[in-house]
Amino acid sequence: MVTEQLVDLSRLQFAATAMYHFLFVPLTIGMTWMLVIMEAVYVMTGKPIYKDMTRFWGKLFGINFALGVTTGITLEFQFGTNWAYYSHYVGDIFGAPLAIEGLMAFFLESTFIGLFFFGWDRLSRRQHLLVTTLMAIGTNLSALWILIANGWMQNPVGAEFNATTMRMEMVDFWAVLFNPDAQAKFVHTVSAGYVTGAMFVLSISAWYLLRKRDVEFAKRSFRIAAAFGLASALSVIVLGDESGYTVGEAQQTKMAAMEAMWETEPAPAGLKLIAGINEKEMKNDWEIEIPWLLGLIGTRSLDKELPGIKEIIAHNRTRVVSGIEAVKALDQVRSNPQDAAARERLLTYQADLGFGLLLRKYVTSMDQVTPELIDRAAADTIPRVTPLFWGFRLMVALGFAMAALFGLALWYSVKGSFAEKPWLLRWALWSLPMPWIACEMGWFVAEYGRQPWTIYGVLPTHMSVSTLSVSSLYGSLAGFVGFYTVLLIVEMYLMVKFARQGPGSLGTGRYLNEVAHA
Amino acid sequence: MIIDYPTLKVIWWLLVGVLLVGFAIMDGHDMGVGTLLPFVGRDDVERRVVINTVGPHWDGNQVWFITGGGAIFAAWPLVYATAFSGFYWAMLAVLWALFFRPVGFDYRSKLHSPTWRKTWDWGLFVGGAVPPLIFGVAFGNLLQGVPFNFDNNLVSYYTGSFWGLLNPFALLTGVVSTAMITFHGAIYLMHRTEGDIQRRSRNAALIFGVLLLAGFSAAGVWLQWIPGYVITSTIDPSALPDPLAKEVAREAGAWMHNYQTMPATMALPVLAYLGTIAALLLALKGRTLSAFVASSLTIVGVIGTAGASMFPFVMPSSSDPRSSLTVWDSVSSHLTLSIMFFATLIFMPIIITYTSWAYRVMSGKVTAAYVRENSHSAY
């Protein structure tokens, strides 16, 4: 039976493996374009140092990529292994972008990554650059398709419920494809990846410069990273996810929660910088606010209101009440498919079916529903505010800090004096973990902020799981923790070793720490 | 929509077959190479030669697996959901075995320690040998039926255990699958290596080729006694998919019906035999590329035989036969099947084109000299 413990463990396993996977993905996304830039300079200028840069940073990229591949398969398996009802219920829509991702993106990326590493002596310069570019395009396309899939979870457009097949079915592929949520997410996420790639190169180059080693190599790498990083950081902020927050109720709920906006405020709403959140009494004990800002960002207007949490709960209560009718009608259709009256009633209330299904957590039959349970289900539609509020703020603060760093780094790159600014180099070095923390916070806000749903308004999380035993979950979770810990230690060891060794690891004879042929 | 629903349902049965066969041919030869690695490569340089025959390609080839999984999700969501969750521990074993491959390939030669390298060599062995074994065992269980059922809302409940999967017939099909993949990998290695490694690979091809022929024959004979499944209610191929809307009976010899009603399907088991024999003869004659084509045809024959025997069943249920999943009632909507069909039609030729180009760029024998000259960049 589906127990709360089973649901929690399934969520924990998915969250842990997904967040672990996303330690490697953004670096891959960003590094591919950094490699394209470096190699393009090599092809245009013919200077071997740019080839060495492509190969050395490519080596670190490869160490990271291996774990990205390893941990990515877990996620594709996991929808089926641990979220079987989800897979059945929305596979008709959700499966398609995953399959197209394989056909269109993964094959491209994975085939050409082989030639990227092994093709240096067998391809002309231009051919090799083409290979690197195709690898980068493949990587970015895979992000596009997975975010189309994820965007649909946040804003399920282009689909309808079918009572005969007992699932959601696609009715408009283009709506799924051009889901504004998906598009905003794609731009935001790949830009965050570019920032990660740029920060990686910037930090390690700064470390070489602080040690005054491989200086020419490090300076060139630093400059490219500074320019690419600033452009990307601005793109993350300006084309940020917030542009998608006016779309659909899911994002309005998430926005109200992550802004700790309990009441609907007169437009344009203010943006809380920090606040003392009191979830029990549904208010903030104190807050520091910038007037107007949230309304401007969130609605791109001065007069549109953003609903507060209490208003959203009241609205969702009416949807739960109507959803009960939908579930009752569905139960009748399932037990007697010929019941035309029940089908008719289901159609009337179908839009709120998901809200009725929220009650399945508490009762098996809709006849057992009490007003208290309806209140509870309506209150369930708001995720916990505190972690979202602070998670989002941490992400944004890191984003601005990184933009400032890249701005200064580029400024002094243009002036040509960055190598003599130890404070800047040290700042760059210590900023290394920032993009990863920001990326993880971003996904946390996106996914935790959608609870209690896997598909907003359509399928509650507690219904989505596979009917496994709790002991199976403990076993698999322990296995993942074990494997992933060992893998992380191995990866970090190699990454640090080769980063320390620097371009000398290429064995070209041009750098410090040359190693003998093995 | 240009193609009607019943036709698309059959096309998707064929396409899933194509993806599984593509996976077994492409990722399969990598896995065969991984399985043979500790045995055909006796020292570090030899092992690096073996690894570098697949070094530039294993990642692209693994996408056949990922895309196959994605396509089953998109085209047969109920199969994806029921099989992956039902075979929970088996799927995790495959997954964890696969963990050893990307890191094994990429990390093995980055450090000089012999212990480090030997550890990863056995990791690559596990990543090569375990998945084909488990997939073979899974097919053996599909042929016998799997204990699962749906409730009225199509929530699936698997009532068997992991150990129940390891029954004698399934272990036999596991051996067939492993032998097939290792055989295929051995022939690939003969094509890409020379000298001692090639000689040892030839011996491996002989052993596993004969094992495959024996195992396949034994499984074929055994299958006569295994009760198959038949749909006893009328089938409406254009109906909306609902697995609970049919009646199913278990019947001895039912898995042989398709060969009687459609004798053309006999070509598949015949192909499995002819492909293996041709691959062996060609390999012994030194015509290794033709041998690889022949062993690829073996794979078409073996997997095709399993699929054709069960058609239209995909995942029969032993505990509640009417919950069985078939080509007609476990599929996606008409629209999704159409879109995915055209997506496959467009991208498959493109994928095959650039994959062929990548193999052409990296063609030729991998030698000890190559590994020594490229010790910093090769695996």
Coordinates of C-alpha atoms in Angstrom, one line a residue, chain B residues 5-224:
Chain B
Y5 CA -4.2 3.8 -34.9
P6 CA -4.0 -0.1 -35.3
T7 CA -1.2 0.3 -37.9
L8 CA 0.7 2.6 -35.6
K9 CA 0.4 0.2 -32.7
V10 CA 2.0 -2.5 -34.8
I11 CA 4.6 0.0 -36.2
W12 CA 5.5 0.9 -32.6
W13 CA 5.9 -2.8 -31.7
L14 CA 8.4 -3.0 -34.7
L15 CA 10.1 0.3 -33.7
V16 CA 10.6 -0.8 -30.1
G17 CA 12.1 -4.0 -31.6
V18 CA 14.4 -1.9 -33.8
L19 CA 15.6 0.1 -30.9
L20 CA 16.2 -3.0 -28.7
V21 CA 18.0 -4.6 -31.6
G22 CA 20.0 -1.4 -32.2
F23 CA 20.9 -1.3 -28.6
A24 CA 22.0 -4.9 -28.6
I25 CA 24.1 -4.4 -31.7
M26 CA 25.7 -1.1 -30.8
D27 CA 25.9 -1.0 -27.0
G28 CA 26.0 -4.8 -27.1
H29 CA 29.4 -5.0 -28.8
D30 CA 30.8 -2.5 -26.3
M31 CA 29.4 -4.7 -23.5
G32 CA 30.8 -7.8 -25.1
V33 CA 34.2 -6.1 -25.2
G34 CA 33.9 -5.2 -21.6
T35 CA 33.0 -8.7 -20.6
L36 CA 36.1 -10.1 -22.5
L37 CA 38.4 -7.3 -21.3
P38 CA 40.0 -9.1 -18.3
F39 CA 40.5 -12.3 -20.4
V40 CA 41.7 -11.2 -23.8
G41 CA 43.9 -8.5 -22.5
R42 CA 46.7 -10.0 -20.4
D43 CA 48.8 -6.9 -19.5
D44 CA 48.0 -3.2 -19.2
V45 CA 48.9 -2.2 -22.7
E46 CA 46.8 -5.0 -24.2
R47 CA 43.9 -4.0 -22.0
R48 CA 44.2 -0.4 -23.2
V49 CA 44.1 -1.7 -26.7
V50 CA 40.9 -3.5 -26.0
I51 CA 39.3 -0.5 -24.3
N52 CA 40.3 1.9 -27.0
T53 CA 38.6 -0.2 -29.7
V54 CA 35.3 1.1 -28.2
G55 CA 36.8 4.2 -26.5
P56 CA 35.5 6.8 -29.0
H57 CA 32.1 5.1 -29.4
W58 CA 30.8 3.6 -26.2
D59 CA 29.0 6.8 -25.2
G60 CA 27.2 7.3 -28.4
N61 CA 26.3 3.6 -28.4
Q62 CA 24.9 3.8 -24.9
V63 CA 22.3 6.3 -26.2
W64 CA 20.6 3.4 -27.9
F65 CA 19.8 2.2 -24.4
I66 CA 18.7 5.6 -23.1
T67 CA 16.6 6.2 -26.2
G68 CA 15.1 2.8 -26.1
G69 CA 14.0 3.5 -22.5
G70 CA 12.6 6.9 -23.5
A71 CA 10.8 5.4 -26.5
I72 CA 9.2 2.7 -24.3
F73 CA 8.1 5.5 -21.9
A74 CA 6.6 7.5 -24.7
A75 CA 5.1 4.7 -26.7
W76 CA 4.2 2.1 -24.1
P77 CA 3.9 4.0 -20.8
L78 CA 2.2 1.2 -19.0
V79 CA 5.0 -1.2 -20.0
Y80 CA 7.6 1.3 -18.9
A81 CA 5.8 1.8 -15.6
T82 CA 4.9 -1.8 -14.8
A83 CA 8.1 -3.4 -15.9
F84 CA 10.5 -0.9 -14.4
S85 CA 8.8 -0.9 -11.0
G86 CA 8.0 -4.6 -11.0
F87 CA 11.6 -5.6 -11.8
Y88 CA 12.8 -3.0 -9.3
W89 CA 15.9 -4.8 -8.0
A90 CA 16.8 -6.2 -11.4
M91 CA 16.6 -2.7 -12.9
L92 CA 18.7 -1.3 -10.1
A93 CA 21.3 -4.0 -10.7
V94 CA 21.4 -3.1 -14.4
L95 CA 21.7 0.6 -13.4
W96 CA 24.4 0.1 -10.9
A97 CA 26.4 -2.2 -13.2
L98 CA 26.1 0.5 -15.9
F99 CA 27.6 3.0 -13.4
F100 CA 31.0 1.3 -13.9
R101 CA 31.1 2.1 -17.6
P102 CA 31.4 5.8 -18.0
V103 CA 33.8 6.2 -15.1
G104 CA 35.6 3.0 -15.9
F105 CA 36.3 4.1 -19.5
D106 CA 37.2 7.7 -18.6
Y107 CA 39.0 7.3 -15.3
R108 CA 40.9 4.0 -15.7
S109 CA 44.0 5.2 -17.5
K110 CA 44.2 8.6 -15.8
L111 CA 46.2 7.2 -12.9
H112 CA 49.2 4.8 -13.1
S113 CA 48.5 2.6 -10.1
P114 CA 48.1 -1.0 -11.3
T115 CA 45.5 -1.7 -8.6
W116 CA 43.5 1.3 -9.7
R117 CA 43.5 0.1 -13.3
K118 CA 42.8 -3.5 -12.5
T119 CA 39.8 -2.5 -10.3
W120 CA 38.3 -0.5 -13.2
D121 CA 39.0 -3.4 -15.6
W122 CA 36.7 -5.6 -13.4
G123 CA 34.3 -2.7 -13.2
L124 CA 34.1 -2.7 -17.0
F125 CA 33.6 -6.4 -16.9
V126 CA 30.6 -6.0 -14.5
G127 CA 29.2 -3.2 -16.7
G128 CA 29.6 -5.4 -19.7
A129 CA 28.4 -8.7 -18.4
V130 CA 25.6 -7.9 -15.9
P131 CA 23.2 -5.9 -18.1
P132 CA 22.9 -8.5 -21.0
L133 CA 22.5 -11.3 -18.3
I134 CA 19.7 -9.4 -16.6
F135 CA 17.9 -8.4 -19.8
G136 CA 18.1 -12.1 -20.9
V137 CA 16.6 -13.2 -17.5
A138 CA 13.9 -10.5 -17.9
F139 CA 13.0 -11.9 -21.4
G140 CA 12.8 -15.4 -19.9
N141 CA 10.4 -14.1 -17.3
L142 CA 8.3 -12.3 -19.9
L143 CA 7.9 -15.5 -21.8
Q144 CA 6.6 -17.3 -18.7
G145 CA 4.4 -14.4 -17.5
V146 CA 5.1 -12.1 -14.6
P147 CA 3.1 -11.8 -11.4
F148 CA 1.4 -8.4 -11.5
N149 CA -2.1 -7.0 -11.6
F150 CA -3.8 -3.7 -12.0
D151 CA -6.5 -2.2 -9.8
N152 CA -9.5 -0.4 -11.2
N153 CA -7.5 2.8 -11.5
L154 CA -4.6 1.1 -13.3
V155 CA -2.3 1.2 -10.4
S156 CA 0.0 -1.7 -10.9
Y157 CA 1.0 -4.2 -8.1
Y158 CA 3.9 -6.5 -8.6
T159 CA 3.5 -9.6 -6.4
G160 CA 6.6 -11.6 -7.2
S161 CA 10.1 -11.3 -5.7
F162 CA 13.5 -10.6 -7.1
W163 CA 14.6 -14.2 -6.4
G164 CA 11.5 -15.5 -8.2
L165 CA 13.0 -14.0 -11.4
L166 CA 15.9 -16.3 -11.2
N167 CA 14.1 -19.5 -12.3
P168 CA 15.8 -22.1 -14.5
F169 CA 14.2 -21.1 -17.8
A170 CA 15.0 -17.4 -17.2
L171 CA 18.6 -18.3 -16.2
L172 CA 18.9 -20.2 -19.5
T173 CA 17.7 -17.2 -21.5
G174 CA 20.1 -15.1 -19.5
V175 CA 22.9 -17.3 -20.7
V176 CA 21.7 -17.1 -24.3
S177 CA 21.6 -13.3 -24.1
T178 CA 25.1 -13.0 -22.5
A179 CA 26.5 -15.5 -25.0
M180 CA 25.0 -13.5 -27.9
I181 CA 26.4 -10.2 -26.7
T182 CA 29.8 -11.6 -25.8
F183 CA 30.0 -13.5 -29.1
H184 CA 29.2 -10.2 -30.9
G185 CA 31.8 -8.3 -28.9
A186 CA 34.4 -11.0 -29.6
I187 CA 33.9 -10.6 -33.3
Y188 CA 34.1 -6.8 -33.1
L189 CA 37.4 -7.2 -31.2
M190 CA 38.7 -9.5 -33.9
H191 CA 38.0 -6.8 -36.4
R192 CA 39.7 -4.0 -34.5
T193 CA 42.7 -5.8 -33.1
E194 CA 45.6 -8.0 -34.3
G195 CA 48.0 -10.5 -32.9
D196 CA 47.4 -12.1 -29.5
I197 CA 44.3 -10.2 -28.7
Q198 CA 42.8 -11.1 -32.0
R199 CA 43.7 -14.8 -31.5
R200 CA 42.1 -14.8 -28.0
S201 CA 39.1 -13.0 -29.3
R202 CA 38.7 -15.7 -32.0
N203 CA 38.7 -18.4 -29.3
A204 CA 36.1 -16.4 -27.4
A205 CA 34.0 -16.1 -30.5
L206 CA 34.1 -19.9 -31.0
I207 CA 33.2 -20.6 -27.3
F208 CA 30.4 -18.1 -27.1
G209 CA 29.1 -18.8 -30.6
V210 CA 28.7 -22.5 -29.8
L211 CA 27.2 -21.7 -26.4
L212 CA 24.7 -19.3 -28.1
L213 CA 23.6 -22.0 -30.6
A214 CA 23.2 -24.6 -27.8
G215 CA 21.4 -22.2 -25.5
F216 CA 19.1 -20.9 -28.2
S217 CA 18.2 -24.4 -29.2
A218 CA 17.6 -25.5 -25.7
A219 CA 15.4 -22.5 -25.0
G220 CA 13.5 -23.1 -28.2
V221 CA 12.8 -26.7 -27.2
W222 CA 11.9 -25.7 -23.6
L223 CA 9.5 -23.1 -24.9
Q224 CA 7.2 -25.9 -26.3

